[in-house]
Short mmCIF file of C-alpha atoms and ligand atoms in Angstrom, two decimals:
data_model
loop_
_atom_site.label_atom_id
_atom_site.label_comp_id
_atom_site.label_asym_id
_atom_site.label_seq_id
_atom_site.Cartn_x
_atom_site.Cartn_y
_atom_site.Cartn_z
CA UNK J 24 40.37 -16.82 -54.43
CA UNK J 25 40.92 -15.55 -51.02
CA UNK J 26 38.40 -15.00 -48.91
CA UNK J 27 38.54 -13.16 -45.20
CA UNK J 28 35.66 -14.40 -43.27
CA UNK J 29 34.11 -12.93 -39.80
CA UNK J 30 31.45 -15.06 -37.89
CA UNK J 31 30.25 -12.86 -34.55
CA UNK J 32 26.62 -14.84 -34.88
CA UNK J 33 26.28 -15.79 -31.20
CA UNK J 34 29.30 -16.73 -28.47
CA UNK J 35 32.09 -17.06 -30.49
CA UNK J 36 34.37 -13.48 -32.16
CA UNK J 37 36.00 -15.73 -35.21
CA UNK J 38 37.79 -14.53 -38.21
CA UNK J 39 39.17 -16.89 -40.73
CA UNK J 40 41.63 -16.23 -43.74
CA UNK J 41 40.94 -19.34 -46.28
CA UNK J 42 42.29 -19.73 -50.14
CA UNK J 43 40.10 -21.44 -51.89
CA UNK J 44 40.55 -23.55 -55.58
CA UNK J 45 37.66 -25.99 -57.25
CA UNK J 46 34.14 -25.76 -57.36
CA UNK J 47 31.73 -23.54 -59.28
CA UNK J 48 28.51 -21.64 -59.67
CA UNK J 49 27.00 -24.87 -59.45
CA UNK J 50 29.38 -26.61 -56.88
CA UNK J 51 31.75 -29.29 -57.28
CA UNK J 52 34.67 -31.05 -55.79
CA UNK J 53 36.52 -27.80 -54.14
CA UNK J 54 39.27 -27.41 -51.50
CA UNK J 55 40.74 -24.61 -48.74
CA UNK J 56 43.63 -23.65 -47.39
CA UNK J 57 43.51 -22.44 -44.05
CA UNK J 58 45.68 -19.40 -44.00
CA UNK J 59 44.56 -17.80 -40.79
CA UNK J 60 42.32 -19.00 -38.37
CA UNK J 61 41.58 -17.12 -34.98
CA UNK J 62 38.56 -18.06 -32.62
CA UNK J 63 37.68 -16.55 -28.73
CA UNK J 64 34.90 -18.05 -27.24
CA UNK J 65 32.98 -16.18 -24.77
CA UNK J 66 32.27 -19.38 -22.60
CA UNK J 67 33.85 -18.20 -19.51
CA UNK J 68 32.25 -15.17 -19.69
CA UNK J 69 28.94 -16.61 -20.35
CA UNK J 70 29.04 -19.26 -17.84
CA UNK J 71 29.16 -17.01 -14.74
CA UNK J 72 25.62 -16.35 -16.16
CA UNK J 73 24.44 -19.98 -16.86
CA UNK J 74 23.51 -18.76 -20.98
CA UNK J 75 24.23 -15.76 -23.47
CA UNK J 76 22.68 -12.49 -23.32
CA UNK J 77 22.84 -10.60 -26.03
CA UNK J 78 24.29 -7.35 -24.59
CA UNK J 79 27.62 -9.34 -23.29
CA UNK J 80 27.95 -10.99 -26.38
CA UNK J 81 28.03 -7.68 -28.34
CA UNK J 82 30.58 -6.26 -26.06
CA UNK J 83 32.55 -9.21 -25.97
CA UNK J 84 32.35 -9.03 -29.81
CA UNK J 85 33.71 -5.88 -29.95
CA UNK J 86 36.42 -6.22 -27.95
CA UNK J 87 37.54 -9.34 -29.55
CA UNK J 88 37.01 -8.60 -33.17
CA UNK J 89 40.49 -6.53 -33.65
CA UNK J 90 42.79 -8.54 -31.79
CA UNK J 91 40.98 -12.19 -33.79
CA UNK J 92 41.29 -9.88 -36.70
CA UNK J 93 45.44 -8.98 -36.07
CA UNK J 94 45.85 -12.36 -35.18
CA UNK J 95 44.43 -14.21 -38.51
CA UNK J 96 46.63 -11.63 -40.26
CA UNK J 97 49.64 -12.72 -38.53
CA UNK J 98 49.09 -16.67 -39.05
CA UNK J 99 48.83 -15.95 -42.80
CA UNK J 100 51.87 -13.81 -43.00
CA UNK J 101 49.43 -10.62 -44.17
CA UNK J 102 50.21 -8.49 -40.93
CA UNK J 103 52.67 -5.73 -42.72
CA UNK J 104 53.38 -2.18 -41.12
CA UNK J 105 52.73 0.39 -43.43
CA UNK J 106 50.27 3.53 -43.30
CA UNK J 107 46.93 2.55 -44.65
CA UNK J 108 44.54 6.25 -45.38
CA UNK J 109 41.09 5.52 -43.55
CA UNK J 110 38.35 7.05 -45.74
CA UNK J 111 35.82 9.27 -44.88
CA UNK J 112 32.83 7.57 -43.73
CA UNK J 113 34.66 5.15 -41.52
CA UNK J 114 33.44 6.85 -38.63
CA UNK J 115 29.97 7.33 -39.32
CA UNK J 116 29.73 3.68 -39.96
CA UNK J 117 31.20 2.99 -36.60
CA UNK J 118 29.13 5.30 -34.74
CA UNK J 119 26.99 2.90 -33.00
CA UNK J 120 30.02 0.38 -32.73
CA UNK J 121 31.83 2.94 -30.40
CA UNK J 122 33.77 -0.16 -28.33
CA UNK J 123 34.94 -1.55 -31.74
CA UNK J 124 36.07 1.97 -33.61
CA UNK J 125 38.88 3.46 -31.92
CA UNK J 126 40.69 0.29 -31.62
CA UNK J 127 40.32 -0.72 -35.58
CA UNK J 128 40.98 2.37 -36.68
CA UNK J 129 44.32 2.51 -35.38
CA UNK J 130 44.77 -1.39 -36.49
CA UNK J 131 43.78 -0.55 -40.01
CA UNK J 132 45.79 2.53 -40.21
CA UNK J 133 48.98 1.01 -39.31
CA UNK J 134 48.89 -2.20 -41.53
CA UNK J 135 48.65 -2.85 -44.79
CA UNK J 136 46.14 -3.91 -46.91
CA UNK J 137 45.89 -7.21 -47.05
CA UNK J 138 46.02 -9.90 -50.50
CA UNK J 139 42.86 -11.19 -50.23
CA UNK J 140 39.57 -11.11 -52.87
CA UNK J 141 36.51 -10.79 -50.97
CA UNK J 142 35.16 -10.37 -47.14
CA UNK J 143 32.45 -13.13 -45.65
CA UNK J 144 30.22 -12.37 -42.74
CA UNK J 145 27.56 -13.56 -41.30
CA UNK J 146 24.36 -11.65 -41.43
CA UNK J 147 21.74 -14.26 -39.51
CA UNK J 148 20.23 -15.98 -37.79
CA UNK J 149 21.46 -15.27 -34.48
CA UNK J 150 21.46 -12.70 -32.08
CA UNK J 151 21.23 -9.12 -33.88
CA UNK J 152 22.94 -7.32 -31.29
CA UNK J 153 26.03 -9.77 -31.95
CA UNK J 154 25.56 -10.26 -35.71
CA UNK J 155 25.58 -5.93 -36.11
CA UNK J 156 29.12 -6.24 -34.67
CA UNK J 157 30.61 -8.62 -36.95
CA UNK J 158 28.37 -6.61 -39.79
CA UNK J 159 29.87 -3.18 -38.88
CA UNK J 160 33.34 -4.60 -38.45
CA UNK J 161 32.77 -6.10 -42.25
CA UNK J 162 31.66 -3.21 -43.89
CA UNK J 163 34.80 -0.87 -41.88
CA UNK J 164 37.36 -3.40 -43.49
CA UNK J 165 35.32 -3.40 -46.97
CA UNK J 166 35.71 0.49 -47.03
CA UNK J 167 39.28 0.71 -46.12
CA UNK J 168 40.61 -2.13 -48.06
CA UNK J 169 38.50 -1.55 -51.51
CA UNK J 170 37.02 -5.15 -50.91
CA UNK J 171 33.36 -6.72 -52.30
CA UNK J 172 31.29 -7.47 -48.88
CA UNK J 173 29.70 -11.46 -49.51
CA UNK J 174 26.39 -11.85 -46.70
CA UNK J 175 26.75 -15.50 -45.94
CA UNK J 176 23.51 -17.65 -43.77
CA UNK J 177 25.39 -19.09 -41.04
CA UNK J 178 23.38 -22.36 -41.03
CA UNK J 179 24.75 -22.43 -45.03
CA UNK J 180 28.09 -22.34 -43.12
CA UNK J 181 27.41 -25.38 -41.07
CA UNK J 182 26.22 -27.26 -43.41
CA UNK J 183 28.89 -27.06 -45.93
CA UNK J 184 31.73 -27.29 -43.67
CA UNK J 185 30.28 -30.65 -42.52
CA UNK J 186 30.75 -32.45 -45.89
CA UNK J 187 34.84 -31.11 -45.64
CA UNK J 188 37.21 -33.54 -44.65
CA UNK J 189 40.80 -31.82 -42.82
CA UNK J 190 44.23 -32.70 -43.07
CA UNK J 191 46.31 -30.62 -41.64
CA UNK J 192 45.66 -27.13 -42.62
CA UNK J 193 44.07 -28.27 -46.13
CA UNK J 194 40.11 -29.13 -46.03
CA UNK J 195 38.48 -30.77 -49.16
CA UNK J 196 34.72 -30.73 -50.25
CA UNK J 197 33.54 -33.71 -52.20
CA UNK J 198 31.81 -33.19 -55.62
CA UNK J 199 28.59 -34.00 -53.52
CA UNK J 200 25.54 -36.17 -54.62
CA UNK J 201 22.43 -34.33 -54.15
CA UNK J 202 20.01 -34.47 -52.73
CA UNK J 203 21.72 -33.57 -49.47
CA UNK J 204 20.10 -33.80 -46.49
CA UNK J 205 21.00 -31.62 -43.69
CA UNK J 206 20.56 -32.74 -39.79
CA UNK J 207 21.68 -29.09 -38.56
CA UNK J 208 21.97 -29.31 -34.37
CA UNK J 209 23.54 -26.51 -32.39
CA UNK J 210 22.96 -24.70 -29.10
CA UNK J 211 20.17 -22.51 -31.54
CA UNK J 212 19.13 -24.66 -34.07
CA UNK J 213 17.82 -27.93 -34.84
CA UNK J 214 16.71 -28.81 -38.20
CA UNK J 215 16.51 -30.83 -41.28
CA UNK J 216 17.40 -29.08 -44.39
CA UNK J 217 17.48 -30.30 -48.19
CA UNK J 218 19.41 -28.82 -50.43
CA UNK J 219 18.47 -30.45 -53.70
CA UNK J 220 19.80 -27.98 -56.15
CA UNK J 221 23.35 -26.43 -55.37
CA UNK J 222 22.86 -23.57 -52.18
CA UNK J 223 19.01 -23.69 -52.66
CA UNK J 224 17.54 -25.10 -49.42
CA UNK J 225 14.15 -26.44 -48.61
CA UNK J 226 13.35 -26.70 -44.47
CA UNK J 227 11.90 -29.52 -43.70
CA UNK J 228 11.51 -30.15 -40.47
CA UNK J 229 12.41 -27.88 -37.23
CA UNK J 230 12.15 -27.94 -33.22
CA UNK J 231 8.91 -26.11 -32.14
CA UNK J 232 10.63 -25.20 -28.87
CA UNK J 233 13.89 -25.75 -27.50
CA UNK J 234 17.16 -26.67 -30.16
CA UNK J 235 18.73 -29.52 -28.91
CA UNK J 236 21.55 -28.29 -27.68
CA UNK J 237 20.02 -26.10 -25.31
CA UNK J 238 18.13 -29.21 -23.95
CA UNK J 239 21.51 -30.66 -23.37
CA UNK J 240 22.73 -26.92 -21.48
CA UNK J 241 19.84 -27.20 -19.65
CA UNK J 242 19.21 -31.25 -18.07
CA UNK J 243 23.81 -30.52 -17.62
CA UNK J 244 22.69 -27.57 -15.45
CA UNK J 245 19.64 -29.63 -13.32
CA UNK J 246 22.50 -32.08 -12.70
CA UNK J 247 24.90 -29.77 -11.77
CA UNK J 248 27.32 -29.73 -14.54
CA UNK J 249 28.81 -26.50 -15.86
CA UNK J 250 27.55 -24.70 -19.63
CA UNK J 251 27.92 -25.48 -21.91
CA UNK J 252 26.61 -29.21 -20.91
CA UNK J 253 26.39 -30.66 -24.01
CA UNK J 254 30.07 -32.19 -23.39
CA UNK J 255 29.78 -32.72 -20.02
CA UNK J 256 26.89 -35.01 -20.29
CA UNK J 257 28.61 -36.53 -23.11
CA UNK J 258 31.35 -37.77 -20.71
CA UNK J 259 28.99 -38.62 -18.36
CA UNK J 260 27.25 -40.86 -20.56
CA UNK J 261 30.25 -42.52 -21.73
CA UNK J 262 31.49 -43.49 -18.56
CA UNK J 263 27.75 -44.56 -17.96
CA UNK J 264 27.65 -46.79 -20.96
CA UNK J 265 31.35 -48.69 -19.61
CA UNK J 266 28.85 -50.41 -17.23
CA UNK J 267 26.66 -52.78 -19.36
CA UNK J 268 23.27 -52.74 -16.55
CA UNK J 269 20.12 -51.36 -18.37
CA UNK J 270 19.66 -47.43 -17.39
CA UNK J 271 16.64 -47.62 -14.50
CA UNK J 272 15.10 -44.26 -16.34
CA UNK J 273 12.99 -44.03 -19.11
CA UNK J 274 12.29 -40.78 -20.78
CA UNK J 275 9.71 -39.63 -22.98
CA UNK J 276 10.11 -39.07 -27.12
CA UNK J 277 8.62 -35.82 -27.64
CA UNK J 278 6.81 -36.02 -31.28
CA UNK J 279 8.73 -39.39 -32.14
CA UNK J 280 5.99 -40.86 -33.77
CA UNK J 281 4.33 -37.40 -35.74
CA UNK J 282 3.81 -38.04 -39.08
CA UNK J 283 6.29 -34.66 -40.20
CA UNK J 284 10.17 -33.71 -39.18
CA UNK J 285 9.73 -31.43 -36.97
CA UNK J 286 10.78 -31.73 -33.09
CA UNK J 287 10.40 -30.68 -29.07
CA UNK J 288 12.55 -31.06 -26.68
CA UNK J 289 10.92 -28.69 -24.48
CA UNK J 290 9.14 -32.29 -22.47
CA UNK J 291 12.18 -33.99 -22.50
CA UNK J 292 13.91 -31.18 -20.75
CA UNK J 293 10.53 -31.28 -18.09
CA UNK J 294 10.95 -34.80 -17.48
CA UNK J 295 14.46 -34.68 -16.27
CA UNK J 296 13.34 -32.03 -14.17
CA UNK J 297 10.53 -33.86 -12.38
CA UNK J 298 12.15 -36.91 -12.21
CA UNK J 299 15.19 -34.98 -10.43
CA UNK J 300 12.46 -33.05 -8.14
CA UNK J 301 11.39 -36.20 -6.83
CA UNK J 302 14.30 -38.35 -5.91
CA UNK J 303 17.86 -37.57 -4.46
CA UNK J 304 20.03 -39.76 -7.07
CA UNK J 305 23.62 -41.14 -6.47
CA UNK J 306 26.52 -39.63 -9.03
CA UNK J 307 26.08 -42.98 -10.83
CA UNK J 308 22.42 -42.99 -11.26
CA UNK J 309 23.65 -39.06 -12.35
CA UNK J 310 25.43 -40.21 -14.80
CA UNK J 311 22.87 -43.47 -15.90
CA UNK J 312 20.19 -40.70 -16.34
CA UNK J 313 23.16 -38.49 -18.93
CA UNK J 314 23.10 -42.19 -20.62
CA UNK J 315 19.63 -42.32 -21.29
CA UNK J 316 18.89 -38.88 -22.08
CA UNK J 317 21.29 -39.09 -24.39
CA UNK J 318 20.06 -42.44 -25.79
CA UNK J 319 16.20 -40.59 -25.92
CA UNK J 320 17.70 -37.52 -27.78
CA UNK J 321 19.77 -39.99 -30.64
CA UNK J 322 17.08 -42.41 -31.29
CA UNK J 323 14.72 -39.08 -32.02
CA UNK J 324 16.47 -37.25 -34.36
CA UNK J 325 17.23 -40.16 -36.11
CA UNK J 326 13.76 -40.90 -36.89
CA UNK J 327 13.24 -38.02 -37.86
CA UNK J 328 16.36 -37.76 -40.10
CA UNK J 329 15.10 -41.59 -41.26
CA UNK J 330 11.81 -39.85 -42.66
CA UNK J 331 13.33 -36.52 -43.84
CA UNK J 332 15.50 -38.72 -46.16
CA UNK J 333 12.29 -40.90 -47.10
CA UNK J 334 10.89 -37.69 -47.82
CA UNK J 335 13.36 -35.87 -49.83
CA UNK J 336 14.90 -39.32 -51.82
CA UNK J 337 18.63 -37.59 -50.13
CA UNK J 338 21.61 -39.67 -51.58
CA UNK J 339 23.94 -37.88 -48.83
CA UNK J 340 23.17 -36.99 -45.30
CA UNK J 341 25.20 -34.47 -43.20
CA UNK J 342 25.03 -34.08 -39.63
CA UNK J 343 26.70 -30.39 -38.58
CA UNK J 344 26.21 -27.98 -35.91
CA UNK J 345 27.95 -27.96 -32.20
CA UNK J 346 26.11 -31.26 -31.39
CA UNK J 347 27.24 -33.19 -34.19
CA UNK J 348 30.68 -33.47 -31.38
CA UNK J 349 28.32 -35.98 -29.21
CA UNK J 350 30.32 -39.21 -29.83
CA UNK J 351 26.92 -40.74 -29.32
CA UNK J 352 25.56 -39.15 -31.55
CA UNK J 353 27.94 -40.18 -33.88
CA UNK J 354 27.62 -43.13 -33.46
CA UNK J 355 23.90 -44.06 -34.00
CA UNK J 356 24.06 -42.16 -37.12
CA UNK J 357 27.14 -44.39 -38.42
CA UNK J 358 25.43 -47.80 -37.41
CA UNK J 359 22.13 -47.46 -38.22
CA UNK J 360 22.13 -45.39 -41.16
CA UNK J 361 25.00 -48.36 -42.55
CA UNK J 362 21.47 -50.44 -41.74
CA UNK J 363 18.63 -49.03 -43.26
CA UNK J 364 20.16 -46.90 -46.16
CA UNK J 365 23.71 -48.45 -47.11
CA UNK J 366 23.42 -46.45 -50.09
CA UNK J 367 23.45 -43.23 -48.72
CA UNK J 368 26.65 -41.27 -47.70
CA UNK J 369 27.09 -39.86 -44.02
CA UNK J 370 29.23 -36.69 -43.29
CA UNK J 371 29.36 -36.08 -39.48
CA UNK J 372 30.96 -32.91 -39.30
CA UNK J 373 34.50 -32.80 -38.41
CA UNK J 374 34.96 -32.52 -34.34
CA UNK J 375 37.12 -28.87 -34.55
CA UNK J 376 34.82 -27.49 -36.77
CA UNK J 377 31.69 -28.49 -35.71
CA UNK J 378 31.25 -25.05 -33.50
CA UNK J 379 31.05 -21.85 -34.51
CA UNK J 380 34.07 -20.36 -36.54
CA UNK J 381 34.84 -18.34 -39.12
CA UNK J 382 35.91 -20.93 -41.21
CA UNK J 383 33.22 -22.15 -42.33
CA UNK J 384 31.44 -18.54 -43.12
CA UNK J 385 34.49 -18.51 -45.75
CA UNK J 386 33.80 -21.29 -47.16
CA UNK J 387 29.84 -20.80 -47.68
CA UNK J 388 31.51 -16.93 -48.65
CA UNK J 389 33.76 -18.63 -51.81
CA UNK J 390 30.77 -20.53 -53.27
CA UNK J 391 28.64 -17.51 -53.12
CA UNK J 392 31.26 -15.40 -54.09
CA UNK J 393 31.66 -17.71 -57.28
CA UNK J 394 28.39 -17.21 -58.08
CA UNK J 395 29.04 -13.38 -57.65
CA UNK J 396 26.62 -12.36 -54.98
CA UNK J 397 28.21 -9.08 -53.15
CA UNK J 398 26.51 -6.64 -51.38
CA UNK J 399 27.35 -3.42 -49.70
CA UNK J 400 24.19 -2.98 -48.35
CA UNK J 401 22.55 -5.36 -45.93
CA UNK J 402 21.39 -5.66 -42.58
CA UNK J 403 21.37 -8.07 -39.52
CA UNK J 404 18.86 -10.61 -39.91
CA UNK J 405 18.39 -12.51 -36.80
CA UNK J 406 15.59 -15.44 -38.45
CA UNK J 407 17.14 -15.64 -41.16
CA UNK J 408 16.07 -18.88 -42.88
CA UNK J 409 17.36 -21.25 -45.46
CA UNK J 410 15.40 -20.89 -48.91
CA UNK J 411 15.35 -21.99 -52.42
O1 LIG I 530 27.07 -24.73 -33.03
P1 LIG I 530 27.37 -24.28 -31.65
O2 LIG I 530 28.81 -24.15 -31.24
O3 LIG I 530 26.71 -22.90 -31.35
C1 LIG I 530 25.44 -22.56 -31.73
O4 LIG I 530 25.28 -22.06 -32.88
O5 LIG I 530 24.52 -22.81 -30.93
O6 LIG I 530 26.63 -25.31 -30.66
C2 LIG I 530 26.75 -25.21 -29.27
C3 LIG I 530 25.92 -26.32 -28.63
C4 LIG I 530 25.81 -26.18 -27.11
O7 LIG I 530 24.46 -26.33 -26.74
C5 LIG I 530 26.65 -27.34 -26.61
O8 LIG I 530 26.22 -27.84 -25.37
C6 LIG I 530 26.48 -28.36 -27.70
O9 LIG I 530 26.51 -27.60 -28.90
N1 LIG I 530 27.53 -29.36 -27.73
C7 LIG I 530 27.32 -30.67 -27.50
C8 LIG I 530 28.60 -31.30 -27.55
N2 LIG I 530 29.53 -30.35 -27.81
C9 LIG I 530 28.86 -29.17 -27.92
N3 LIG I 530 26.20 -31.36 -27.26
C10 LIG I 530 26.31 -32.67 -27.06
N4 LIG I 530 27.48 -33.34 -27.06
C11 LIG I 530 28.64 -32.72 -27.31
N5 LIG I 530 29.79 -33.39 -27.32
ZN1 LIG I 531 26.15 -22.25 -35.04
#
């Protein structure tokens, strides 16, 4: 089955082209072949601002959804001149897409229509503004190309393209042990999610204030580094940790010791900033503090992870989302999970498809798609949550 895939959730335009074999209704060992993949981030655009509003990300969205769209066609070999007839109705469904219309039309109408089985988008959570872009542009290509329409969660997305080891252009999903715990941390998200029957999800645990990744943004900015921060503290720290001295700063464990899996990193975030209000520090202390923020940030979601999988009995553990990159992060998972539950499988997520993409919106798209579940009519849903 192909499937064409579209993920315009939050900073990233993305559109995917995968061909998927394996699995079934109820899961199984399964595997993809990347046919297209196109992604433009909206990181230089969004850094002149320090974060992402929502009305830049919908423009930038629209502007970059044709020419990601053109481009995934090309790398699959599916970009063929020929007149394609746009229906009636195209335009009406475009009419509050006005930056996205003209420009698609004329794509669409000059290309044919492509061999592929099904389109994937994203519906939620994110920002609705964005996620109405990627929506409309899904629904356009439905109606001209006489294709079902598959709604996919993205945090379904992140999670299953965690478990998916690459080589090369081929990525293959194990025939997974359940339950699977999920350790989902992004720029928006951070939670722990188990799935314990195939695609039905039970929340349990979630950050009460800031995701973790925006903690990271946010102590990179009060030390001067440029967004996204998450990888600039992450070098930092690194360099940091070549020198063996004991970090001079302690910082607090929001909720370590709560008797539940949820989290705050709203306190942490405070305490860098008082600590930085008060003293004047060197570029090494700078980059000692990176070090133990993100020793603080490691050692909390992995308690929480360590009772989440008490809780749930999980035979797997993933860990997914943009901050599953933090080689730190990484690493605490490998060593002391290997520790206290040998037993139990770790996915971290691979490093290229640990951000947003479309790639993994096709891949969340095929299993649901297996189990039949199209829709023409849906709507952005910007909290949209996991569920049973
Ligand atoms: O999943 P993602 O690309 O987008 C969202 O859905 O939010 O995650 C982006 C977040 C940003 O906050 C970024 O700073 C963080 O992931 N991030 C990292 C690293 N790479 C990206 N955080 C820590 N260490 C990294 N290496
Ligand atoms: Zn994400």
């Amino acid at each position: 089955m192909r499937i064409l895939s579209i993920e315009t959730s939050c900073d990233e335009t993305a559109v995917a082209i995968l061909e998927g074999t394996g699995g079934g209704k109820d899961g199984g060992a399964a595997s993809f072949k990347i046919l297209g993949n196109a992604v433009h981030s909206q990181i230089a655009t969004h850094r002149e601002f320090g974060g992402v509003y929502p009305a830049v990300a919908k423009r930038e969205h629209a502007k970059n959804a044709t020419p990601m769209l053109a481009s995934a066609l090309e790398q699959a070999g599916m970009r063929v001149a020929a007149e394609t007839p746009i229906p009636d109705g195209f335009d009406t469904l475009l009419e509050r897409e006005y930056e996205l219309s003209r420009e698609l039309r004329e794509f669409l109408s000059k290309n044919t229509i492509p061999d592929i089985d099904a389109v994937a988008v994203t519906y939620g959570p994110g920002l609705e503004p964005a996620l109405w872009v990627g929506i409309n542009f899904a629904k356009a290509l439905a109606l001209v190309w006489k294709k079902p329409l598959v709604p996919v969660n993205h945090m379904e997305g992140h999670m299953l393209v965690s478990l998916a080891k690459k080589d090369g252009t081929t990525l293959t999903l194990p025939d997974e042990k359940l339950p699977l715990l999920g350790l989902l941390v992004s720029g928006g998200h951070t939670e722990l999610v188990v799935m314990k029957d195939w695609l039905s999800y039970e929340v349990l645990g979630e950050t009460r204030d800031d995701a973790v990744g925006e903690a990271f943004d946010k102590v990179a900015r009060m030390l001067g580094l440029p967004y996204p921060g998450g990888p600039e503290i992450s070098k930092l720290a690194e360099e940091a940790r070549k020198d063996p001295a004991p970090s001079p700063f302690k910082l607090p464990k929001p909720m370590i010791a709560t008797e539940d899996c949820d989290f705050s990193f709203s306190g942490l975030k405070t305490a860098v900033l008082y600590l930085l209000r008060d003293r004047e520090l060197t570029e090494p202390e700078k980059a000692k503090l990176a070090e133990t923020f993100e020793d603080t940030v490691a050692d909390v979601l992995y308690t929480k992870t360590k009772r989440a999988i008490e809780e749930s009995g999980a035979k797997s553990l993933l860990v997914g989302g943009g901050v599953s990159a933090n080689t730190h992060l990484s690493r605490v998972f490998h060593e002391r999970l290997a520790e206290d539950y040998p037993d139990v499988t770790l996915y971290v997520s691979e490093r290229s498809l640990s951000g947003d993409n479309a790639i993994m919106i096709g891949i969340a798209g095929y299993f649901r798609a297996l189990r039949s579940e199209f829709k023409t009519d849906f709507v952005a849903d910007g909290t949209l949550a996991l569920v049973a």
